[in-house]
Structures are given as C-alpha cells and as structure tokens.
Coordinates of C-alpha atoms and ligand atoms in Angstrom, one line a residue:
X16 CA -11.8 -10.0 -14.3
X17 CA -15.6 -8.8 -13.7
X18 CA -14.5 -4.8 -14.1
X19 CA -11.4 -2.9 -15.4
X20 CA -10.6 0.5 -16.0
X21 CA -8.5 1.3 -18.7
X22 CA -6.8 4.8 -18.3
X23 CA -4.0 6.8 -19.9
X24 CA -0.7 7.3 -18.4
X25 CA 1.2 10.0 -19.9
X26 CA -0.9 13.2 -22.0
X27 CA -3.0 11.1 -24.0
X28 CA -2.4 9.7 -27.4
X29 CA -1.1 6.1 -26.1
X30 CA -2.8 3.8 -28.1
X31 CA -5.5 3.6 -25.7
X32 CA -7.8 2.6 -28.4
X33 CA -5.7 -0.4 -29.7
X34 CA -5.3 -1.8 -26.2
X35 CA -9.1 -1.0 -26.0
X36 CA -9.7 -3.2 -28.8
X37 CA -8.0 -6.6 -27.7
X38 CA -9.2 -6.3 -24.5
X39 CA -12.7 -5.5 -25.2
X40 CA -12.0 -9.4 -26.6
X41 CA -12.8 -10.0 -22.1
X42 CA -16.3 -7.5 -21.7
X43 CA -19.4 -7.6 -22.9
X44 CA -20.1 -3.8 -22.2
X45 CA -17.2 -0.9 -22.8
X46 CA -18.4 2.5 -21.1
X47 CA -16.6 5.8 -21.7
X48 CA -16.7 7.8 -18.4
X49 CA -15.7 11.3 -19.6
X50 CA -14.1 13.7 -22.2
X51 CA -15.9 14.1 -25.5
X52 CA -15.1 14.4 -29.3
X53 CA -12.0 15.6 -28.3
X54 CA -10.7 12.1 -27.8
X55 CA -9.7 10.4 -31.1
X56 CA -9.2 6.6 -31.3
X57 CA -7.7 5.1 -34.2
X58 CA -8.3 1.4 -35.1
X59 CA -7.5 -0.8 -37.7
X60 CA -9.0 -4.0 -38.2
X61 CA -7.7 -5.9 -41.2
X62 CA -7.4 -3.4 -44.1
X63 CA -10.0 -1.2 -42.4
X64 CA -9.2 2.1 -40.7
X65 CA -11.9 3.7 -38.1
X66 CA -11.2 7.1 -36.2
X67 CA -13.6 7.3 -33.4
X68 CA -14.4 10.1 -31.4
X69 CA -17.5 8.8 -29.1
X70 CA -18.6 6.1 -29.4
X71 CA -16.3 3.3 -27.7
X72 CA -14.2 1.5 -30.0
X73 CA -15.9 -1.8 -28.6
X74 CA -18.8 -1.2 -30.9
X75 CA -16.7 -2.8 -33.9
X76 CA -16.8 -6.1 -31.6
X77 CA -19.9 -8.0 -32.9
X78 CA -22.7 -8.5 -29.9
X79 CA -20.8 -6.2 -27.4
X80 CA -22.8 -3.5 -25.7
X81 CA -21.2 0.1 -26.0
X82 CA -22.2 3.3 -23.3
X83 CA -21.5 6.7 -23.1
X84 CA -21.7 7.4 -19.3
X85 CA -23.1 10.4 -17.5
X86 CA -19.2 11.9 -17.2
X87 CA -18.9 12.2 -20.8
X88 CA -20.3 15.6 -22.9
X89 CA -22.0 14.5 -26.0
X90 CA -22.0 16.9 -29.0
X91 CA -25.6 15.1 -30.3
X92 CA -24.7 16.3 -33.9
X93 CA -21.1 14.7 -33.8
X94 CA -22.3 11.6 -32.1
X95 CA -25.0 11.3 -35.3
X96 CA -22.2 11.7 -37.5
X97 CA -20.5 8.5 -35.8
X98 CA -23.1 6.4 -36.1
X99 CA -24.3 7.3 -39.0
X100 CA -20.0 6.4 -40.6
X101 CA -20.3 2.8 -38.6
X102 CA -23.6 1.9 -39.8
X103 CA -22.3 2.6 -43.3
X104 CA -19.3 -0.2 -42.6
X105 CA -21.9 -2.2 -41.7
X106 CA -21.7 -2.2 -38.0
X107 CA -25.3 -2.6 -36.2
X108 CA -25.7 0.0 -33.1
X109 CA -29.8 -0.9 -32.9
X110 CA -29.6 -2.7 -28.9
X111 CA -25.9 -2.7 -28.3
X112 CA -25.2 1.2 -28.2
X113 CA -27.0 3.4 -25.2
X114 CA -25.7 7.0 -23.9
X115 CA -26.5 8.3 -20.3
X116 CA -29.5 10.4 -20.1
X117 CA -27.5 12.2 -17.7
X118 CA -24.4 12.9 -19.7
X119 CA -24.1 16.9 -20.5
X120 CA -24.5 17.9 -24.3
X121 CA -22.1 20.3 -26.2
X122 CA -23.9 22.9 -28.2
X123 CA -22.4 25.0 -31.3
X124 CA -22.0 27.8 -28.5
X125 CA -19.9 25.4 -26.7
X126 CA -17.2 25.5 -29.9
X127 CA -17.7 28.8 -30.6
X128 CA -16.9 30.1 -26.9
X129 CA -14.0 27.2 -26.8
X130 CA -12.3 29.1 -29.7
X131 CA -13.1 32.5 -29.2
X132 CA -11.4 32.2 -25.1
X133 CA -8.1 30.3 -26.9
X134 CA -8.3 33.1 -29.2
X135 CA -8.5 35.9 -26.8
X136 CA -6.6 34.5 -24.6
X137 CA -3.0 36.1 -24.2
X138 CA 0.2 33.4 -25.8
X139 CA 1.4 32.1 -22.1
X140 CA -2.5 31.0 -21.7
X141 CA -3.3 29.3 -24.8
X142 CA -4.3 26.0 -23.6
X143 CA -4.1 24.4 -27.7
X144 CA -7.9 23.1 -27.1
X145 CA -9.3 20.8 -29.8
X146 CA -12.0 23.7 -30.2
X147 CA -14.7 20.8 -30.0
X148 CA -16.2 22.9 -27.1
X149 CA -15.5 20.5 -23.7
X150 CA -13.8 22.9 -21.7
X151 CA -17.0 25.3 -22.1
X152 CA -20.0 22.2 -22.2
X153 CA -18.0 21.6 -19.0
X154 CA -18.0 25.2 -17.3
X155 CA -21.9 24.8 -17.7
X156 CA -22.1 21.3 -16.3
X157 CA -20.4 22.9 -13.1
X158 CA -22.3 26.4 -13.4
X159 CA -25.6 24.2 -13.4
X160 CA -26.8 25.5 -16.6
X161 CA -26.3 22.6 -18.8
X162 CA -29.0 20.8 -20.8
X163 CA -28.4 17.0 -20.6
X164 CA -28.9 14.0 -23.0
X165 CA -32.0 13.2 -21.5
X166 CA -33.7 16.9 -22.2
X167 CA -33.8 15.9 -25.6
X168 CA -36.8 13.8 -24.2
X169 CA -38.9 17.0 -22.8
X170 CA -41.8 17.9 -24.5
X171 CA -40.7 21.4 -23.9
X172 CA -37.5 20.9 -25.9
X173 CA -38.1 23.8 -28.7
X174 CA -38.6 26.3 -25.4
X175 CA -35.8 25.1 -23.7
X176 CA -33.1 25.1 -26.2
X177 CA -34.2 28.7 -27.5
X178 CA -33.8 30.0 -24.0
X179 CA -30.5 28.7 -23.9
X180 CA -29.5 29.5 -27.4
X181 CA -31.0 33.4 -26.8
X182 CA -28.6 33.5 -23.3
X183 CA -25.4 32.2 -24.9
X184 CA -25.7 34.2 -27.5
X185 CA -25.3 37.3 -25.1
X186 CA -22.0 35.4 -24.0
X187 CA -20.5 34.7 -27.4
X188 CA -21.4 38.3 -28.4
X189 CA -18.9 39.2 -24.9
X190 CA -16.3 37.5 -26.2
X191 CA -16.6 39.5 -30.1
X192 CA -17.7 35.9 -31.2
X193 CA -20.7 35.2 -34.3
X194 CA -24.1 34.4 -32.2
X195 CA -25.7 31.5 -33.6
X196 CA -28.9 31.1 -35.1
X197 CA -31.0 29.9 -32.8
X198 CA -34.0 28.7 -35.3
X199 CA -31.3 26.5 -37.2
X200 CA -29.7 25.2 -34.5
X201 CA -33.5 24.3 -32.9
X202 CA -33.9 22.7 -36.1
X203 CA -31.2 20.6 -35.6
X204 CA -31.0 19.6 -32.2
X205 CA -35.1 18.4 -32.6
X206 CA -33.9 16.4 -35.6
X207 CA -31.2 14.8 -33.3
X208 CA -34.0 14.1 -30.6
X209 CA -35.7 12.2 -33.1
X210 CA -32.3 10.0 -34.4
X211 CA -31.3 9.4 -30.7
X212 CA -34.2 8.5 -28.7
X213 CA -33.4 5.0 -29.1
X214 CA -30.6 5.2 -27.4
X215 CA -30.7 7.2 -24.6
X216 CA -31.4 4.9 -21.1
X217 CA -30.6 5.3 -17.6
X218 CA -26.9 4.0 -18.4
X219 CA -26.4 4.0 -14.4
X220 CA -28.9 1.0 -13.6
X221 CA -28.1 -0.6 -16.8
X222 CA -24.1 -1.0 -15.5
X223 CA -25.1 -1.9 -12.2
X224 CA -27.7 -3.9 -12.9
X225 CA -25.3 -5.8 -15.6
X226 CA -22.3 -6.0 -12.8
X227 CA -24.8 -7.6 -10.3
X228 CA -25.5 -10.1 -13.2
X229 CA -22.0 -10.8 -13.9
X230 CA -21.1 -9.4 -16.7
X231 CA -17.6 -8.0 -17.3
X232 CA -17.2 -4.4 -17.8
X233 CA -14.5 -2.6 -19.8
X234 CA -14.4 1.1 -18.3
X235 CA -12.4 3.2 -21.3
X236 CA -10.6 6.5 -20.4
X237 CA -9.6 9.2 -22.7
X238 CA -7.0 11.6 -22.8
X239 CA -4.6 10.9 -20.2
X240 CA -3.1 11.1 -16.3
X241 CA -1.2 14.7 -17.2
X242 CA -4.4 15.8 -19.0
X243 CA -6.8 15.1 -15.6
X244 CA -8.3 18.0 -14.4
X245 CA -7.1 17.5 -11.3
X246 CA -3.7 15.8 -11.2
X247 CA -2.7 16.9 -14.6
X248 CA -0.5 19.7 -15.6
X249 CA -3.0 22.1 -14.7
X250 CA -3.5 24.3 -16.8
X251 CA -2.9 22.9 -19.7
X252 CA -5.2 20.3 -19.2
X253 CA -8.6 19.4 -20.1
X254 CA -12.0 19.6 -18.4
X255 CA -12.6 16.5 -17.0
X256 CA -10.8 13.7 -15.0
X257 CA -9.2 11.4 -16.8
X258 CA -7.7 9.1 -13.9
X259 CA -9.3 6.2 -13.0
X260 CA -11.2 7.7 -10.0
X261 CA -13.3 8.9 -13.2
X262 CA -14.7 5.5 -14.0
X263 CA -16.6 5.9 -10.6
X264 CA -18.6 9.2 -11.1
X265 CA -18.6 9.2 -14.8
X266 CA -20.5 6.0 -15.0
X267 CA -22.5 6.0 -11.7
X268 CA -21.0 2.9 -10.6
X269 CA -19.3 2.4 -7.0
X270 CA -15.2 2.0 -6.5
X271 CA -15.7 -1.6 -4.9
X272 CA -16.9 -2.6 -7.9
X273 CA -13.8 -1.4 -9.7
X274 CA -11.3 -4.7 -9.9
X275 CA -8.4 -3.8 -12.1
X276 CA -6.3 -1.0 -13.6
X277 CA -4.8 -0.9 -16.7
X278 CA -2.7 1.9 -18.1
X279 CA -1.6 2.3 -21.2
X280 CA 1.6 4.6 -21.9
X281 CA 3.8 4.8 -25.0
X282 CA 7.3 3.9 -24.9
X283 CA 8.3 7.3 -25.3
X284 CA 6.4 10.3 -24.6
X285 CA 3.9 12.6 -26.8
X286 CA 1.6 15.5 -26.1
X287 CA -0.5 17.8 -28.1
X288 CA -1.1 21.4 -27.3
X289 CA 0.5 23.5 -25.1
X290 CA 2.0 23.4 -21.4
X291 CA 4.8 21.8 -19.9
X292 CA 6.6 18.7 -21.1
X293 CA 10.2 18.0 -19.6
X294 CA 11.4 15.5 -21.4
X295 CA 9.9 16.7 -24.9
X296 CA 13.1 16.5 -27.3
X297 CA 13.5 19.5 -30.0
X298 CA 16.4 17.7 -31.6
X299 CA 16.6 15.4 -34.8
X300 CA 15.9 12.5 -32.3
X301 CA 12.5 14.3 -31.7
X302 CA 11.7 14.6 -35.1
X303 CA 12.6 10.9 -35.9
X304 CA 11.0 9.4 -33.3
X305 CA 7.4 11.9 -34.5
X306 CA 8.4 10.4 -38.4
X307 CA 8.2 6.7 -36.9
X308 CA 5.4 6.8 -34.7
X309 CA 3.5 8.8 -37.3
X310 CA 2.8 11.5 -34.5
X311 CA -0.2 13.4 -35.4
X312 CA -3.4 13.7 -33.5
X313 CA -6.5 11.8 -34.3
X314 CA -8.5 14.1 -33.8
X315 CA -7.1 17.7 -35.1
X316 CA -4.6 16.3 -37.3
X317 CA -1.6 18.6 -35.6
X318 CA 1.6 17.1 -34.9
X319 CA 2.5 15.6 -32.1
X320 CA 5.4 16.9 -29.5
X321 CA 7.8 13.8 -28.5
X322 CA 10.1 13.0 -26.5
X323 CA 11.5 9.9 -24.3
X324 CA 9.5 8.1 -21.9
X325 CA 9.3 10.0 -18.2
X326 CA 9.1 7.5 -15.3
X327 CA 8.3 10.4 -13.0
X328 CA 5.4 10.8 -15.0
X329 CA 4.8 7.2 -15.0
X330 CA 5.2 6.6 -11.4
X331 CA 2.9 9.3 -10.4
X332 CA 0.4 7.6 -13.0
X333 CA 0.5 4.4 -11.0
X334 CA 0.1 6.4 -7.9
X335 CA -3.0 8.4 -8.6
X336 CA -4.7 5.6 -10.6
X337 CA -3.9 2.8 -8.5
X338 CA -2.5 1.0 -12.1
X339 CA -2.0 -2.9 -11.6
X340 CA -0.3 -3.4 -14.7
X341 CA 0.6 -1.3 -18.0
X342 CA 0.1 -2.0 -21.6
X343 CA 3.2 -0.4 -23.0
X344 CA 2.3 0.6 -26.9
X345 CA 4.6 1.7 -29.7
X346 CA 7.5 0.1 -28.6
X347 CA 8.7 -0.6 -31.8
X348 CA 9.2 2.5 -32.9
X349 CA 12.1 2.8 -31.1
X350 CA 13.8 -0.5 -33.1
X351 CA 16.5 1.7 -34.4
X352 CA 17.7 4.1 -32.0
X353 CA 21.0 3.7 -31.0
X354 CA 20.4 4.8 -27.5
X355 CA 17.1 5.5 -25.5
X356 CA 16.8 7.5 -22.5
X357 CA 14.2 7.4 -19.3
X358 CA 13.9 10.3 -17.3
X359 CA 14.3 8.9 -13.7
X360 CA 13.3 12.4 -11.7
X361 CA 13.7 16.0 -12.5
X362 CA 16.3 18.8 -11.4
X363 CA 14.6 21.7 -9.9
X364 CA 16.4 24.5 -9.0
X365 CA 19.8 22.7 -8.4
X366 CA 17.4 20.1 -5.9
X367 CA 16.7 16.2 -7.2
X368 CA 13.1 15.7 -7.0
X369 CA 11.6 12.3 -7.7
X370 CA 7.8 14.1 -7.3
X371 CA 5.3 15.2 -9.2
X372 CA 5.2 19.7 -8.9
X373 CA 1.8 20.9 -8.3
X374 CA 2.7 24.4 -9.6
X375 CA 2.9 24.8 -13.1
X376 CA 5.5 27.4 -13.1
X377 CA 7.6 24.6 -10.9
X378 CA 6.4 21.8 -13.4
X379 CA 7.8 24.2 -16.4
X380 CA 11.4 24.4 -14.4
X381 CA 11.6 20.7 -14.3
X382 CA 15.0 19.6 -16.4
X383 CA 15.2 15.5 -16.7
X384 CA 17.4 13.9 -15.2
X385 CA 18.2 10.7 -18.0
X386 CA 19.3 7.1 -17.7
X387 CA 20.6 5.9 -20.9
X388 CA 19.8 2.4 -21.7
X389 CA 21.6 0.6 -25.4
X390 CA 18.9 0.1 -28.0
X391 CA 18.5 -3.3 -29.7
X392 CA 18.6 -2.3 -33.3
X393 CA 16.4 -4.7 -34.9
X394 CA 12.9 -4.6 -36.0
X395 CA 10.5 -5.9 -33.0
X396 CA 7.3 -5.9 -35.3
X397 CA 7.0 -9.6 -36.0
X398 CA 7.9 -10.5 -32.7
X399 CA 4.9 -12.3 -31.0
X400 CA 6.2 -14.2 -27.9
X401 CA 7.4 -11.4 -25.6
X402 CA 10.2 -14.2 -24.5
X403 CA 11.2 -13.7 -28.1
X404 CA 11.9 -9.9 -27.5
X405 CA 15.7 -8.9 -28.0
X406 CA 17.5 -8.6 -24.5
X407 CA 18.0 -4.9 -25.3
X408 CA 14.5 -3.9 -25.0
X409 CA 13.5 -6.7 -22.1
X410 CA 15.9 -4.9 -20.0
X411 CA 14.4 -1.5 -21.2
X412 CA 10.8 -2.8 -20.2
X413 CA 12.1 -4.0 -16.7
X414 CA 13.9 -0.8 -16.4
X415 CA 10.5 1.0 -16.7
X416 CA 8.9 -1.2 -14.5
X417 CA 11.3 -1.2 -11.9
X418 CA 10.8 2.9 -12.1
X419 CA 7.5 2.8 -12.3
X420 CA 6.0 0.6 -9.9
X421 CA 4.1 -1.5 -11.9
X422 CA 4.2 -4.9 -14.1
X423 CA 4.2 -4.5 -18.1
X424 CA 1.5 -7.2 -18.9
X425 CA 1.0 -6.1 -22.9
X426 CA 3.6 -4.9 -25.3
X427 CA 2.3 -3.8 -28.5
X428 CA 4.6 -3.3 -31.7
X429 CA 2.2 -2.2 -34.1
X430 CA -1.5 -0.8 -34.8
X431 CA -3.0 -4.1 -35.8
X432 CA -4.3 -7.1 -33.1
X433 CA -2.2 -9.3 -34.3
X434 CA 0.7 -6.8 -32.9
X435 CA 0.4 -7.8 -29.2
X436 CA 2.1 -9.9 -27.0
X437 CA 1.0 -10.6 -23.6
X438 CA 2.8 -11.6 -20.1
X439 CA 1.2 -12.0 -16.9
X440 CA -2.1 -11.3 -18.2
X441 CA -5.1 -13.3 -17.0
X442 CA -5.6 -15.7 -18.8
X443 CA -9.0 -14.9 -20.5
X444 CA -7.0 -12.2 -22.6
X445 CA -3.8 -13.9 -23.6
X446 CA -6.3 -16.2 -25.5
X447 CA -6.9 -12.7 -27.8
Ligands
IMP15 P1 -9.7 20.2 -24.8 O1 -9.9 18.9 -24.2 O2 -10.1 20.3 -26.2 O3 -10.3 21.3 -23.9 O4 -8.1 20.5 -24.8 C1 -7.3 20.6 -23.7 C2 -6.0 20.0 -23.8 O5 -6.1 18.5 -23.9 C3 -5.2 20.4 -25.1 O6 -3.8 20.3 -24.8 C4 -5.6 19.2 -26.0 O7 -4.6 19.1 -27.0 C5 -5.5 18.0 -25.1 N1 -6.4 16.9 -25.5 C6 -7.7 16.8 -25.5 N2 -8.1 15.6 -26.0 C7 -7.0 14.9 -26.3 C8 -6.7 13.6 -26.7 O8 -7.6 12.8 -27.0 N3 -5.4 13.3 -26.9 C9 -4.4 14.1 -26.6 N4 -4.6 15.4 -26.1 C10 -5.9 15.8 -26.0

C-alpha cells in the first residue's frame, strides 16, 4: 500500500497515535495534514513515554521522513519546544523532519483571542477549546491575513510581524484581552526563523515528487470525524477538517493518489469539551470505564467524557471518509464489564433515525437507542492472535462491523506495540 490515510472516527482521542506508530512500520514519510498543538499523541516505546503535539509520531521510527503539511497551523515556538524534547531523547530531526512553507503559523495573539472568545462567550457557546489558538490562526488563514511558515524566510520579517502584532493588538484589546508586546514577541519569532530554516521546504513537491518515486506515504489525521469542521458536530468542533478528504488539501497531494483508509475508533466512546454526545454515560459505568481507559486528554490534561461505542457515529465515519478498514483501540478496557452496549441509531422526537442530524439542536435531542451484547470477563491484554480473542468480544467486534460497514483489520489491547493483533491486514504490516 503506496498511500494511506489514517483518520479518526469518533471525537478524537482514539489512539490514533499508537496505531500511527505500528503502521508507520509500512512508510517512509508520515505527513500531518491539519489541526495543530491541539492534537496530543501519546506513545510509549519500551519504558519510554513521548506526548507529541506536532511533529508526527513517525519521527521516533529511525530513517523515516516526518512533514507537517500546508493544512496544519504551526505555533513556531511550540514546534521548537518539540524538537528541542526529542533531540534531548536522542532522536535526530537534521534531514528527516521538513514543515510546509505554506502551513499558517499561530501567534501568541492567536491563544490569547482563543481564550478571551471561550471566555466571553455566553455557557450554551463555550466550545471547551484547548486555548492553543487554532480556531483563531484558522479565522486568519480564511480572512487572508495569516503569515505562513515560509514568511519566516522574508527579509522583511521584523516589519511584517510588527504590523501584524500592532493590528491584533487592536483586536485583543476588543475583546478586554492583555496586548502583547510586540518587541518580545519579534524577538522571538526572529529567533525561531533562525532554529527553523532548516526545515522549512516546499512539502508539496517533496510528497509528490516521493509518491511518483514510489515511496509509501502514511497521511496522519488528528482529532476526529465528529470534530471536522464540516461533518462534525458543528459547533463544537474544531477549525479544520479532520476527515480524510483533508489529507488531499492539507498536504497538496491529489485524491487518486490516496489508496487506503484507515480509521481508528475506541471501543467505546470519549470526547473532550463541550457539545453533544448521545451515548456519553453519567453513571458509575461512565466513571469506570474513564478509571480504566485512563481518560484524560493529552494535551490539556482534563478528563475525558465516556460513554459506549455509537455505530451511528461509526457508520457515518465510514461514509464520509470512505474507511476500508478500522483499527479498533482500547478494547481491553472493557475486559470486565458485565454487559456492553452499541448504540445502533438514535430516537428523535418519538422517530427512529439511523442518520447523522445536521442541526445541532437536533444532534442534542438524539437519545440512543442500545443493543446489549454479554461481556467476556477476562483480561484480553496478553492476547496476541486475534483467533485467540474470547468469543464474547469476537462477536462484539463483528457486531460493530456489521453496524458499521467496515472490516476490523487491527485490535489493540494496550498502549505498547507489542499490544496489537492484526486480521486481514496487508501483509507488509502484520509482519510489525
Ligand atoms: P480547538 O481545536 O482547540 O479549537 O478545540 C475545539 C474542540 O476540539 C474542543 O472540544 C476540543 O476539546 C476538541 N479537540 C481539539 N483537539 C483535540 C484532540 O486532539 N483530541 C480531542 N479533542 C480535541
């Protein structure tokens, strides 16, 4: 498999990052296609632990080459951080990490008008941000008054950026926000131009060029299907889209390039923030299942809402991202539960619907309608053969497949690579 996209299929928070990880085994380049720090990827390799916000996880694989498309806004200062933390665990980035002169940048502003709007903003229209500034780096994308990776390049960069700086300023001031100081954050933003010029290349050619050449591509989504801007729960969603389509303009190269879909969906449900989430459980079950799966976001640390696994959300997943098969993570945090449910379509005012509601206010009306399926009782996290699964939780897995509309190729049981078990995968993987 030359190309694959791998996307999220629920609100993010699947294990993308994991999943990332053993198949980035298949690539020699990874490319993130959009979203920014306010993605969080946890991996653990051996005894080591690595949060990532930017920079693809793949860049932990010796020799593979790691991109930051044009779809994705860079904060330069976070992305310094990054490197700067897997440099110091002895990971080389010199040749084999590049970010899209065209990719828009996120500014201190950016943050600053992010949490100012959430905090102005009256309690039905919080959106819970991450307050790393993407829904605003975003609004000026679209406006036309970003500044871009590659402006760190002009000679004219100290004019430029105090221009900018002096205008937001005006804006956070609107909002009864703390302007910046624009010589400090010059300062900074030069001193980035400096660190990052080695990296910064025309990303676009590069992954063409690389596909003509046959090389295999690993496309990596963040956030998740009910976070897209467009076929999410809008609203409460973030800025950019997170569905596979994304892979295409975020990264400059063309949908008949794009092979394979992969999405990756817990086997139960989470979401951060606020918004709409039917099948989110308030119960004891709810706060089990967050104490198992450790539910608390990478990136902000708040804990995570759960709830049990909601095919209409999955089938509508498959539907707008075309997904060929799933990686289905977590799955063994549900070893002990006596019962497990599926949502398999929602109850809207007194109707059965098996679709996904446009209108939020319809979306927030949506009761589940459950399937209850026996649990298997027994710990599934040495299992390594997925024949070797207990019958309980096969017939669960074919149960969501059957609802969702597409094969489970990867079942993961646990945070580590050794965690996995494949089915149906090309072969090229199941050697991981
Ligand atoms: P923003 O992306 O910071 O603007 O936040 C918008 C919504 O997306 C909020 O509900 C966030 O909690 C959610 N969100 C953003 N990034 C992630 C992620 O990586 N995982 C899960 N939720 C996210």
């Amino acid at each position: 498999m030359a190309t694959r996209v791998l996307i999220g299929g629920q609100w993010g928070d699947e294990g993308k990052g994991k999943i990332v990880d053993v198949l980035t085994e298949d690539a020699q380049l990874i490319a993130r296609f959009q979203g920014g720090n306010n993605a969080g990827h946890t991996v653990e390799i051996g005894e080591k632990k690595f949060v990532l916000h930017l920079i693809p996880s793949g860049i932990l694989r010796e020799g593979k080459v790691c991109i930051l498309g044009n779809g994705v806004v860079v904060d330069p200062l976070g992305l310094i951080e990054e490197i700067l933390e897997v440099q110091s665990r002895g990971v080389e980035t010199s040749g084999r990490f590049f970010v899209s002169e065209r990719a828009h940048m996120v500014f201190p502003y950016h943050c600053r008008q992010d949490a100012g709007a959430e905090n102005l903003a009256a309690e039905s229209e919080k959106i819970g941000t991450t307050r790393r500034g993407i829904g605003p780096a975003y609004m000026d994308k679209a406006d036309r008054k970003g500044l871009r990776v590659g402006d760190l390049l002009a000679p004219d960069l100290k004019s430029l950026l105090r221009e900018k700086l002096a205008r937001r300023n005006v804006r956070l001031e609107a909002l009864g926000v703390e302007s910046l100081d624009i010589e400090a954050v010059v300062a900074q933003y030069v001193d980035a131009a400096t660190f990052l010029k080695p990296y910064i290349a025309d990303t676009v050619t590069m992954l063409n060029d690389a596909i003509a050449g046959g090389q295999k591509v690993l496309f990596e989504g963040a956030q998740g299907t009910m976070l897209d801007i467009d076929h999410g729960s809008y609203p409460f969603v973030t800025s950019s889209n997170a569905t596979a389509g994304g892979a295409c303009t975020g990264t400059g190269v063309p949908p008949q390039r794009i092979e394979e879909v992969v999405g990756v969906c817990k086997a139960y449900t989470t979401r951060v923030g606020e918004g709409p989430f039917p099948t989110e459980l308030h119960d004891e079950t709810g706060a089990r299942i967050a104490e198992i799966g450790a539910e608390f976001g990478a990136t902000t640390g708040r804990p995570r809402r759960c709830g049990w696994f909601d095919a209409v959300v999955g089938r509508y997943a498959v539907m707008v991202n075309g997904i060929d098969w799933w990686a289905l993570t977590k799955m063994d945090v549900l070893d002990s539960f006596e019962t497990i449910n599926i949502s398999i379509g929602y109850e809207l005012d007194g109707e059965h619907i098996q679709h996904m509601p446009a209108r939020i206010e319809d979306f927030s009306r949506c009761v589940p309608v459950y399937e209850e399926l026996p649990g298997w009782h027994c710990s599934t996290k040495d299992v390594k053969r997925y024949e070797d699964l207990p019958n309980a939780a096969k017939a669960y897995i074919d149960r969501l497949e059957e609802l969702t509309g597409a094969r489970v190729g990867i079942v993961s049981v646990g945070p580590r690579r050794s965690e996995t078990m494949f089915r149906d995968v090309p072969r090229e993987t199941a050697s991981v």
